[in-house]
Short mmCIF file of N, CA and C in Angstrom, two decimals:
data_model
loop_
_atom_site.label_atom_id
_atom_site.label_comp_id
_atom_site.label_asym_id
_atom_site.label_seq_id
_atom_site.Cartn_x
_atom_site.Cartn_y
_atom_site.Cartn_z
N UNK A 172 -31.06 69.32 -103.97
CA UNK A 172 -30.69 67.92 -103.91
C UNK A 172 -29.95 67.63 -102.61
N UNK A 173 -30.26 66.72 -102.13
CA UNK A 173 -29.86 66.32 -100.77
C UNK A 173 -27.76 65.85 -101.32
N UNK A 174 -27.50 66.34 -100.59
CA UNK A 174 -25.65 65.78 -100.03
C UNK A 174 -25.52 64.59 -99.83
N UNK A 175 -25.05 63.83 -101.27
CA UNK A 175 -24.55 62.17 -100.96
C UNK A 175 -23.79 61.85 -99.59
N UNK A 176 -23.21 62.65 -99.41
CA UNK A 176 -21.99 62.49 -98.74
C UNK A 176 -22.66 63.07 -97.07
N UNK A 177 -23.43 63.92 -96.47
CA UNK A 177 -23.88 64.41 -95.91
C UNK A 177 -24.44 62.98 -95.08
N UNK A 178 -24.64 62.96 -93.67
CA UNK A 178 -25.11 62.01 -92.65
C UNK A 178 -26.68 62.52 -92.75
N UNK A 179 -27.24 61.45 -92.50
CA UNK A 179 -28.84 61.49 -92.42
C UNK A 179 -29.42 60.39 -91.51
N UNK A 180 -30.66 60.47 -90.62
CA UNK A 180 -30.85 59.80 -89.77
C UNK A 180 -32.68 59.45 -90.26
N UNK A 181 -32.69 58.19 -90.32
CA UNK A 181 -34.55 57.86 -90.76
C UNK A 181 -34.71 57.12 -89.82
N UNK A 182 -36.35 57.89 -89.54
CA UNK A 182 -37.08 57.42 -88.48
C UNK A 182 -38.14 56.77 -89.29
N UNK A 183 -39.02 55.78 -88.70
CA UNK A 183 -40.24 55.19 -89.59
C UNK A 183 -41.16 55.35 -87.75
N UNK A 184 -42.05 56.33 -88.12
CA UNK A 184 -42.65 56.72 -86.81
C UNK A 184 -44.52 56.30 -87.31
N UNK A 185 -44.97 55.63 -86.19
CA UNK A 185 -46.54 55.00 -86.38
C UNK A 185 -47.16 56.06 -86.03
N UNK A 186 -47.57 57.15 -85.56
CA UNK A 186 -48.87 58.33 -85.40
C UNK A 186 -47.79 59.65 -85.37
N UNK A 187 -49.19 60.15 -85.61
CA UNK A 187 -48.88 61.89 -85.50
C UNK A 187 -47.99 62.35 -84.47
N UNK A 188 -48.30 61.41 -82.98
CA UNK A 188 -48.10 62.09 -81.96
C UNK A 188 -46.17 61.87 -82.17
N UNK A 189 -46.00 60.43 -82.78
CA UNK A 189 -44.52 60.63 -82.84
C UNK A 189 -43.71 61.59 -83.50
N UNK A 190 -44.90 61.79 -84.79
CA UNK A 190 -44.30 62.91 -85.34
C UNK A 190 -43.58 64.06 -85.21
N UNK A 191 -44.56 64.74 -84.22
CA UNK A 191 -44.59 65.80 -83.09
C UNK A 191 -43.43 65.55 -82.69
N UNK A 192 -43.17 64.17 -81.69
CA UNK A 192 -42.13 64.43 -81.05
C UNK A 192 -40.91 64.47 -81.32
N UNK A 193 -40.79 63.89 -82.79
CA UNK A 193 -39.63 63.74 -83.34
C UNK A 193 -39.61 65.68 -83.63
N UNK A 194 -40.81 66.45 -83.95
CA UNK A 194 -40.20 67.59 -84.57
C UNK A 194 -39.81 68.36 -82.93
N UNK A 195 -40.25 68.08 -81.81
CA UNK A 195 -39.95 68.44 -80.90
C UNK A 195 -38.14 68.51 -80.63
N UNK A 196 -37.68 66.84 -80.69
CA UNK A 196 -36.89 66.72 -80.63
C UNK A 196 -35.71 67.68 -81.58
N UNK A 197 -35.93 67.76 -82.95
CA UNK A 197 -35.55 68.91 -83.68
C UNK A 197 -35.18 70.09 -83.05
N UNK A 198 -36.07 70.57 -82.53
CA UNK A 198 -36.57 72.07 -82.14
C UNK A 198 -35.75 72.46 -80.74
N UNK A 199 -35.47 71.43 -80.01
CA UNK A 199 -34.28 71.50 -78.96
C UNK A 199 -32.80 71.38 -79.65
N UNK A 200 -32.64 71.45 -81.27
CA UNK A 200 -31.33 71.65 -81.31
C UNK A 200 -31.17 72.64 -82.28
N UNK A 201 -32.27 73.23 -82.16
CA UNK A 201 -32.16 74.73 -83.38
C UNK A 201 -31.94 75.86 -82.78
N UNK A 202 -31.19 76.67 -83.43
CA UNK A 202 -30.92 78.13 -83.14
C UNK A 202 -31.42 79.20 -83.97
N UNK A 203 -31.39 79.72 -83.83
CA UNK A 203 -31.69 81.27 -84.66
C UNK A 203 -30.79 81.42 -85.84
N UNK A 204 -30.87 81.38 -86.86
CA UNK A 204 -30.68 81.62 -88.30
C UNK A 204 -30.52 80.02 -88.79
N UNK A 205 -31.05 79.06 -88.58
CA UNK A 205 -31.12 77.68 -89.08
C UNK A 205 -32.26 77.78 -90.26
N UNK A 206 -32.15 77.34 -91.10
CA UNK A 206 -32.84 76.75 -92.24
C UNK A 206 -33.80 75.89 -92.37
N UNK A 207 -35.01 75.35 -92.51
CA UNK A 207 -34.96 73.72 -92.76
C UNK A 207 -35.99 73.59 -93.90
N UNK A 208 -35.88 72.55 -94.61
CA UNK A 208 -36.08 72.13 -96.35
C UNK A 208 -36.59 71.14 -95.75
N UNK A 209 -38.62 71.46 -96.16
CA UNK A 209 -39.46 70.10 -95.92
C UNK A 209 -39.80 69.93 -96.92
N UNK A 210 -39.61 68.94 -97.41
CA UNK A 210 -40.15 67.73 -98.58
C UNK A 210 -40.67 67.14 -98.33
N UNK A 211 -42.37 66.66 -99.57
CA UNK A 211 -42.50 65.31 -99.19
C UNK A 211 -43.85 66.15 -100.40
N UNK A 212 -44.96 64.69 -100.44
CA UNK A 212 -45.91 64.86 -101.41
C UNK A 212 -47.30 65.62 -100.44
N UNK A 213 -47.90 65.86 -101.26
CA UNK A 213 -49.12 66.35 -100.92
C UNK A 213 -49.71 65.54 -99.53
N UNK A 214 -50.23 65.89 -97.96
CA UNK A 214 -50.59 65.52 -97.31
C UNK A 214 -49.21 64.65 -96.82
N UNK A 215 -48.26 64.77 -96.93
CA UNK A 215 -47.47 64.28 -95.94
C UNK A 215 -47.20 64.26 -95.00
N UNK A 216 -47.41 65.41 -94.51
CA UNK A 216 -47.26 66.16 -93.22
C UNK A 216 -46.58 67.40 -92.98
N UNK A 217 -45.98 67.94 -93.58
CA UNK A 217 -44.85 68.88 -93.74
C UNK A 217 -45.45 69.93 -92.80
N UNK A 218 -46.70 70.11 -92.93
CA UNK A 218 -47.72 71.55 -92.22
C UNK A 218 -47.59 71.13 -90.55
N UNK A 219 -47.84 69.83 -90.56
CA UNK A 219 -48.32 69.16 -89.61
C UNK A 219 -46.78 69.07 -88.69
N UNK A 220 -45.80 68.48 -89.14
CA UNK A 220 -44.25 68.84 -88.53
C UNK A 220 -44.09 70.24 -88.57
N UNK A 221 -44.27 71.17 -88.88
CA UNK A 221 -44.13 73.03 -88.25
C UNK A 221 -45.10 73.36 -87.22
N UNK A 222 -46.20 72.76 -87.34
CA UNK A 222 -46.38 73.20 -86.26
C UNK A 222 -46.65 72.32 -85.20
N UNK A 223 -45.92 71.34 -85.04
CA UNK A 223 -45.00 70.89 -83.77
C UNK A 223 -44.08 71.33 -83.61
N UNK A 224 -43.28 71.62 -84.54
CA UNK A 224 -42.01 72.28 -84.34
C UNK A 224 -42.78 73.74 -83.28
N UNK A 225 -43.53 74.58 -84.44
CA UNK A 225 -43.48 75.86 -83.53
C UNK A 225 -44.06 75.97 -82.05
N UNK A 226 -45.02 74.79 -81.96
CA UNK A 226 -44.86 74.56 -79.93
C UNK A 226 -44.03 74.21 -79.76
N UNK A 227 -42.90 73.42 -80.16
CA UNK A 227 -41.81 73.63 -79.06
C UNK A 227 -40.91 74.48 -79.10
N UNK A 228 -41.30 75.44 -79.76
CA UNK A 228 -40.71 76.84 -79.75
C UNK A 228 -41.14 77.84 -79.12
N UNK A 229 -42.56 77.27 -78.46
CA UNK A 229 -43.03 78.23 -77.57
C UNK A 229 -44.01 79.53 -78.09
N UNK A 230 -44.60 78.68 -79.53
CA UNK A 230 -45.79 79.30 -80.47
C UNK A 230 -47.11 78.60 -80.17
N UNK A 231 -48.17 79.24 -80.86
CA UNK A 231 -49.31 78.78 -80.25
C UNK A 231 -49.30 77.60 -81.42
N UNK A 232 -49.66 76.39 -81.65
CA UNK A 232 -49.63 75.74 -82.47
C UNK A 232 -50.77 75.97 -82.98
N UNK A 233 -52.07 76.22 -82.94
CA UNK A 233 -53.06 77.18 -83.74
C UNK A 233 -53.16 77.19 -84.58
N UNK A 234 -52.43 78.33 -84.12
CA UNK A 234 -52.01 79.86 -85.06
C UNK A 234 -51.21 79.30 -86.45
N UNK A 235 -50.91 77.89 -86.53
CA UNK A 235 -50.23 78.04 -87.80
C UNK A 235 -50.65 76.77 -89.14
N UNK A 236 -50.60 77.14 -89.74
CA UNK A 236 -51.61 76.89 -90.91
C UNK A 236 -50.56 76.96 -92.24
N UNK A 237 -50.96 76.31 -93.41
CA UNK A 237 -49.86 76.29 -94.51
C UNK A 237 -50.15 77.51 -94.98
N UNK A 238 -49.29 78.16 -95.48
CA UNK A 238 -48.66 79.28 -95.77
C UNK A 238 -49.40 79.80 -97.87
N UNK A 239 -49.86 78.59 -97.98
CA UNK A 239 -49.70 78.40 -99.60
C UNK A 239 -50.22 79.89 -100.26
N UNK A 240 -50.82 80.20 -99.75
CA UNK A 240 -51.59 81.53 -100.48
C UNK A 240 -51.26 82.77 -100.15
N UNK A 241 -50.09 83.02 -99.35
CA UNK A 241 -49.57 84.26 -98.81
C UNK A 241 -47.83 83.72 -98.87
N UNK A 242 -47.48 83.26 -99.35
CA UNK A 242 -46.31 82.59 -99.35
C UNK A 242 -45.98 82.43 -97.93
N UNK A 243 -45.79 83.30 -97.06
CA UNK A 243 -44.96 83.15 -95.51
C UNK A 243 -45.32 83.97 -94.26
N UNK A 244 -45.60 82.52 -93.18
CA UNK A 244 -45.91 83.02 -92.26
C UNK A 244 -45.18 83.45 -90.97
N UNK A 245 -45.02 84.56 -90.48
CA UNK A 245 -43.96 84.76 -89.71
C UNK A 245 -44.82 84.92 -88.19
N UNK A 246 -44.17 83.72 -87.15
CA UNK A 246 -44.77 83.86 -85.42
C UNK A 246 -43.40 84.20 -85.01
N UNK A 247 -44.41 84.86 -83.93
CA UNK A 247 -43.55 85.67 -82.85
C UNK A 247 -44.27 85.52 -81.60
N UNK A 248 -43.21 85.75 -80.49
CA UNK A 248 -44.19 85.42 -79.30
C UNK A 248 -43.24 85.90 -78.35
N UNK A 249 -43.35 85.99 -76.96
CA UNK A 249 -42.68 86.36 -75.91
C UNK A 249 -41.66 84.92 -75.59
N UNK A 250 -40.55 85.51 -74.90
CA UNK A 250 -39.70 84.60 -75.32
C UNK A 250 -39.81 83.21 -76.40
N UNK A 251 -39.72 83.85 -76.91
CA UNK A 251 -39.58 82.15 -77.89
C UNK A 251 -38.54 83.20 -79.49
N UNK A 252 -38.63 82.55 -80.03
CA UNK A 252 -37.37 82.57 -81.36
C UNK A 252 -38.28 82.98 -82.73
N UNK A 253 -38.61 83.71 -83.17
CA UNK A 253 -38.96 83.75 -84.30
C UNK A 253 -39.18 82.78 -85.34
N UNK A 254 -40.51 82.29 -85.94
CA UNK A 254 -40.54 81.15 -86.44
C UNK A 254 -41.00 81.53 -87.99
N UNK A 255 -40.24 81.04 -89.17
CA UNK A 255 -40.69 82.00 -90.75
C UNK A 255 -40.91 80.74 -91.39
N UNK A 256 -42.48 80.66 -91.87
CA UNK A 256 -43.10 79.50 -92.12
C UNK A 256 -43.13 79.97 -93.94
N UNK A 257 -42.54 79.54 -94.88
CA UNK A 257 -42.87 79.54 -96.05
C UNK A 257 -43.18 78.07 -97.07
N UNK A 258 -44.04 78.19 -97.67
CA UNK A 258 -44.77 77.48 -98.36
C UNK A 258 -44.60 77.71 -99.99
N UNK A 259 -43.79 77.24 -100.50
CA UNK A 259 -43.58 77.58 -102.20
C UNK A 259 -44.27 76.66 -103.03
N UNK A 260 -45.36 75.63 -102.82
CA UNK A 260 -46.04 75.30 -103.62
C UNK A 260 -46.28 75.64 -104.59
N UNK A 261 -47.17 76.83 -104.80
CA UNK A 261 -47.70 77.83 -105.62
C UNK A 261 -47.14 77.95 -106.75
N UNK A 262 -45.24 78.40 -106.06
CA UNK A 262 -44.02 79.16 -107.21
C UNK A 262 -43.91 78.33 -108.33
N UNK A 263 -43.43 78.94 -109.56
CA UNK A 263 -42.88 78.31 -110.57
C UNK A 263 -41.22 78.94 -111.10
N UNK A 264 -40.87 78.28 -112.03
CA UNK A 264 -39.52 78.83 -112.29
C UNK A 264 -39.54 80.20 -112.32
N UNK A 265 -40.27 80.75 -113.03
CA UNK A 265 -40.60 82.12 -113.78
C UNK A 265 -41.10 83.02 -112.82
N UNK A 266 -41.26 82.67 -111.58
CA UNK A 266 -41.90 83.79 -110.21
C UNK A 266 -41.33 84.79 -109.56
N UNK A 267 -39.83 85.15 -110.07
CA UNK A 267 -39.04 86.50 -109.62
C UNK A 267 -39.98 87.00 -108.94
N UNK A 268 -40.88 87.49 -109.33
CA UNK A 268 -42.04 88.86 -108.75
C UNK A 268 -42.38 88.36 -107.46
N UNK A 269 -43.08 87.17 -107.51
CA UNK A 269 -43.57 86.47 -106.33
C UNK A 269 -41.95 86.55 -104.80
N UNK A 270 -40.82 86.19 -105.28
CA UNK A 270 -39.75 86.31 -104.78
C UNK A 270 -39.07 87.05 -104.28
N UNK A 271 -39.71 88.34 -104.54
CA UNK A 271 -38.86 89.76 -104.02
C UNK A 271 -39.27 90.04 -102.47
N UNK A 272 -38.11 90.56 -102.20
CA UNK A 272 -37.92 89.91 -101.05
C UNK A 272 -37.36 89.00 -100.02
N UNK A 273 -37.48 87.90 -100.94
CA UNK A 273 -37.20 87.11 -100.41
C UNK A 273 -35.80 86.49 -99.36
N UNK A 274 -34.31 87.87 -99.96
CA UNK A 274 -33.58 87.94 -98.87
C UNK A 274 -33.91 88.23 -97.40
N UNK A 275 -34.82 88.78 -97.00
CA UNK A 275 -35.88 89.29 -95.55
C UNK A 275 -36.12 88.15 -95.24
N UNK A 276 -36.50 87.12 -95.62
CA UNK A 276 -37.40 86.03 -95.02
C UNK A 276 -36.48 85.30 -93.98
N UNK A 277 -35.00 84.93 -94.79
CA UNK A 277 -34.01 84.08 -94.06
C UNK A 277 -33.53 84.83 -93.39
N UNK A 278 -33.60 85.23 -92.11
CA UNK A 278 -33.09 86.34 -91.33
C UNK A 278 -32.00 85.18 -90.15
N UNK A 279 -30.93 85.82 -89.77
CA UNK A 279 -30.29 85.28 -88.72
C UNK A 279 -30.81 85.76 -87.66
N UNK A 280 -31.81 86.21 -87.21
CA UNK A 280 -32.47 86.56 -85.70
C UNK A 280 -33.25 85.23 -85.49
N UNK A 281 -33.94 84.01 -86.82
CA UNK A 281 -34.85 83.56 -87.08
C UNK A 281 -34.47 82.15 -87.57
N UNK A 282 -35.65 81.27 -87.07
CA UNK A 282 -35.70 79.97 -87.78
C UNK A 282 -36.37 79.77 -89.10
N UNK A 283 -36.16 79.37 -90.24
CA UNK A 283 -36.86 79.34 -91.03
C UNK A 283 -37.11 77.77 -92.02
N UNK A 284 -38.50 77.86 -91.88
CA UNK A 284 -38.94 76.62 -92.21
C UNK A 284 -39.83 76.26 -93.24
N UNK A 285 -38.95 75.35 -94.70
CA UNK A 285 -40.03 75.95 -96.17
C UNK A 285 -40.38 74.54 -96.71
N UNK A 286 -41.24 74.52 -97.09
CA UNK A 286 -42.25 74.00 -97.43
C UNK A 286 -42.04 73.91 -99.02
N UNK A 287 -41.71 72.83 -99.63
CA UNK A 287 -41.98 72.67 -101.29
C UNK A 287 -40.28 73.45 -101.33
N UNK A 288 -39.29 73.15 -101.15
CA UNK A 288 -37.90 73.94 -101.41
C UNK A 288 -37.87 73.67 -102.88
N UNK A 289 -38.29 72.64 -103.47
CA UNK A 289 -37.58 72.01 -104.90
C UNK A 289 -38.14 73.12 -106.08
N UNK A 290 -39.14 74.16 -105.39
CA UNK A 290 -39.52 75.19 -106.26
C UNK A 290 -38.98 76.55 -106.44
N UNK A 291 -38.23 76.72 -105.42
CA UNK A 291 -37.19 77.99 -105.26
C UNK A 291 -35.98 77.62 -105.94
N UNK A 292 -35.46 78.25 -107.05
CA UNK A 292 -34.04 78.52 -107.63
C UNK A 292 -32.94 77.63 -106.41
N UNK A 293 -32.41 77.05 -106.90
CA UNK A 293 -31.65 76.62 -106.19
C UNK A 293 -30.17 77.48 -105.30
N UNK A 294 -29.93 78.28 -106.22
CA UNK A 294 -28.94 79.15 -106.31
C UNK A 294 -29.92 80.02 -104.92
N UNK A 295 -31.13 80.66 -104.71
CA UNK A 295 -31.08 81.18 -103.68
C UNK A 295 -31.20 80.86 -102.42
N UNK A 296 -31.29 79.39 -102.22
CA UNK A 296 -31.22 78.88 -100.93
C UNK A 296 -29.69 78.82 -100.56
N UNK A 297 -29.57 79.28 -99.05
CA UNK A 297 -28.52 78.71 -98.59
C UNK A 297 -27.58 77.42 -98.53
N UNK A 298 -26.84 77.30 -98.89
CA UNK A 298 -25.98 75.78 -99.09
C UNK A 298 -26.02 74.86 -97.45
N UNK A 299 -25.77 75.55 -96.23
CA UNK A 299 -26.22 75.35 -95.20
C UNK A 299 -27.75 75.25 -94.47
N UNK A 300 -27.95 74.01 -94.59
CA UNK A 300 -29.36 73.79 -94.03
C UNK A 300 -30.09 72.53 -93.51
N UNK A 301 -30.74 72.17 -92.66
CA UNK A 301 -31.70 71.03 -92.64
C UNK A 301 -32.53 70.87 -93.70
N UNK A 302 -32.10 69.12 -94.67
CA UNK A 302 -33.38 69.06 -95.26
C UNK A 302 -33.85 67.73 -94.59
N UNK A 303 -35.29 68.28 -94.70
CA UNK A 303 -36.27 67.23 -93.60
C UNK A 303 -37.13 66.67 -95.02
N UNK A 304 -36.86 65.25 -95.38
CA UNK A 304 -37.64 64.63 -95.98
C UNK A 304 -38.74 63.54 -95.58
N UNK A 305 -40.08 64.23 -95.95
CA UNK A 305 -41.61 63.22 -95.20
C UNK A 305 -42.17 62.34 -95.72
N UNK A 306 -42.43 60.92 -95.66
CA UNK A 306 -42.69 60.11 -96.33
C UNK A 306 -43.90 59.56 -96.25
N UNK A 307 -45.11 59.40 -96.61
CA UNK A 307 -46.40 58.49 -96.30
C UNK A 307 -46.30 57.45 -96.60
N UNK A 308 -46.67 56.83 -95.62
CA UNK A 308 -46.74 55.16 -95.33
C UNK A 308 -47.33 54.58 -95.35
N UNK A 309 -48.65 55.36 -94.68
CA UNK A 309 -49.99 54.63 -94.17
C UNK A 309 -50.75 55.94 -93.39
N UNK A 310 -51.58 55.30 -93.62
CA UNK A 310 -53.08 56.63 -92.78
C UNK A 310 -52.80 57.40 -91.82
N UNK A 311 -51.25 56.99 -91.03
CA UNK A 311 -51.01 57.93 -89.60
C UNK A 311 -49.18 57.49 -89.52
N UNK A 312 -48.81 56.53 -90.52
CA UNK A 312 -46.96 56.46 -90.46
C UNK A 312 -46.40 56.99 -90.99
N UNK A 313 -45.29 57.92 -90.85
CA UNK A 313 -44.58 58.28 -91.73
C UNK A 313 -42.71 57.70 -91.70
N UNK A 314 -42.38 58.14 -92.47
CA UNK A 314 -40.85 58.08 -92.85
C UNK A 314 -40.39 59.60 -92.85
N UNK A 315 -39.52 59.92 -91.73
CA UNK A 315 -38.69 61.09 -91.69
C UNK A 315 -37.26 60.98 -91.56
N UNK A 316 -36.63 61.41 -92.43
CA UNK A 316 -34.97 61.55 -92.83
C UNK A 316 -34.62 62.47 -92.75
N UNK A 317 -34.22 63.29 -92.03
CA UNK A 317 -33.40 64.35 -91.47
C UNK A 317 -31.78 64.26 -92.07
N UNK A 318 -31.46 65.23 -92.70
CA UNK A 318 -29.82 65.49 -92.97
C UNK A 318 -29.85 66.65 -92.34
N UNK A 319 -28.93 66.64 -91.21
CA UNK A 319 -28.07 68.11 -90.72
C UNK A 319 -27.18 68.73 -91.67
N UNK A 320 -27.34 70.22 -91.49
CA UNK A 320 -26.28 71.05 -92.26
C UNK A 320 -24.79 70.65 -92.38
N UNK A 321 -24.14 70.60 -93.88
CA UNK A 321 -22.61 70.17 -93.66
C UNK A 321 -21.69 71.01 -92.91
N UNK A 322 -21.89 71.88 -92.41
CA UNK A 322 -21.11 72.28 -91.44
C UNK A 322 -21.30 71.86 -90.07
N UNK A 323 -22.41 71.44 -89.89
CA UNK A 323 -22.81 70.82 -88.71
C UNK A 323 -22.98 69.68 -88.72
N UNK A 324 -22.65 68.57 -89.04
CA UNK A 324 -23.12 67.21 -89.38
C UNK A 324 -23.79 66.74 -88.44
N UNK A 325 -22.92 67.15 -86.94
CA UNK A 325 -23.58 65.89 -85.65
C UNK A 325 -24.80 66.39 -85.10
N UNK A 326 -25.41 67.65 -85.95
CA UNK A 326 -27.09 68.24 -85.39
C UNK A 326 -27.87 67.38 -85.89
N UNK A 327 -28.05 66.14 -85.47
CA UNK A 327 -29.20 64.89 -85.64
C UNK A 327 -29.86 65.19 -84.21
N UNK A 328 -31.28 65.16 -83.96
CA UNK A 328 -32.25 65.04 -83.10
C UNK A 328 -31.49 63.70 -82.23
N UNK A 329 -31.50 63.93 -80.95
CA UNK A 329 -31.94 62.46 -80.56
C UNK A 329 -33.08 62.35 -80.13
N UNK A 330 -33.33 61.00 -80.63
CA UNK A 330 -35.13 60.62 -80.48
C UNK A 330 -34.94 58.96 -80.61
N UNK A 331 -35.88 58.20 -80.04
CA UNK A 331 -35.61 56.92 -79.93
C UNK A 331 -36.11 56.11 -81.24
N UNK A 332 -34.68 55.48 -81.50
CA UNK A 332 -35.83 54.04 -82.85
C UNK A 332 -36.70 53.86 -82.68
#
């Protein structure tokens, strides 16, 4: 559940390409062991914001694809930051098995970026994190609301209204 109290910044962006840049903009204020919690419904974009994010991390944007059937995808590349793409669609309450592990994934060398959070135990996500909520609007608009981690409040992207 998102932090009443927690600052959040919504963008209402018309194409993909803003999309991108808004996750661009993101991606110039992330470090290595950051979190981020994408929400949103089916075809929102969530796939589509990682991998903008992971070019501007200096990944092949390609190379990355939703995660749903392998739970998590982990890029690596010459200089660039480690990027841990997980996808919990799939999970249900009852998926321990599917989960093991799952301390490895959130690594502090690493960015990590999940897909469907509202399906992982709550208790094992970190209390510190970006949640990035995606909204469909229309055939190519979305609605993105970004809350920075409460320890970090003022990590909002700048990116233009």
């Amino acid at each position: 559940m998102p932090d009443p109290a927690a600052p959040s910044r919504t963008w209402l962006l018309p194409s993909e390409h803003h999309t991108a840049s808004l996750a661009r903009a993101l991606a110039s204020i992330l470090k290595p062991g950051d979190l981020l919690l994408l929400s949103g419904e089916l075809g929102a974009g969530k796939t589509t914001f990682v991998r903008a994010l992971a070019a501007a991390l200096n990944h092949d944007p390609r190379e990355v694809s939703s995660p749903t059937f392998v739970l998590a995808h982990e890029y690596t590349a010459p200089d660039a930051t480690t990027l841990i793409h997980i996808d919990a669609y799939r999970l249900s309450a009852d998926d321990d098995e599917a989960l093991l592990g799952w301390d490895e994934l959130l690594r502090a060398d690493a960015i990590a970026a999940i897909e469907w959070p509202e399906r992982i135990p709550e208790d094992w996500l970190p209390t510190d994190h970006f949640r990035i909520l995606i909204e469909h609007i229309a055939p190519t608009e979305r609605r993105i609301t970004i809350t920075p981690p409460r320890s970090t409040p003022h990590r909002i992207p700048v990116y233009p209204d």
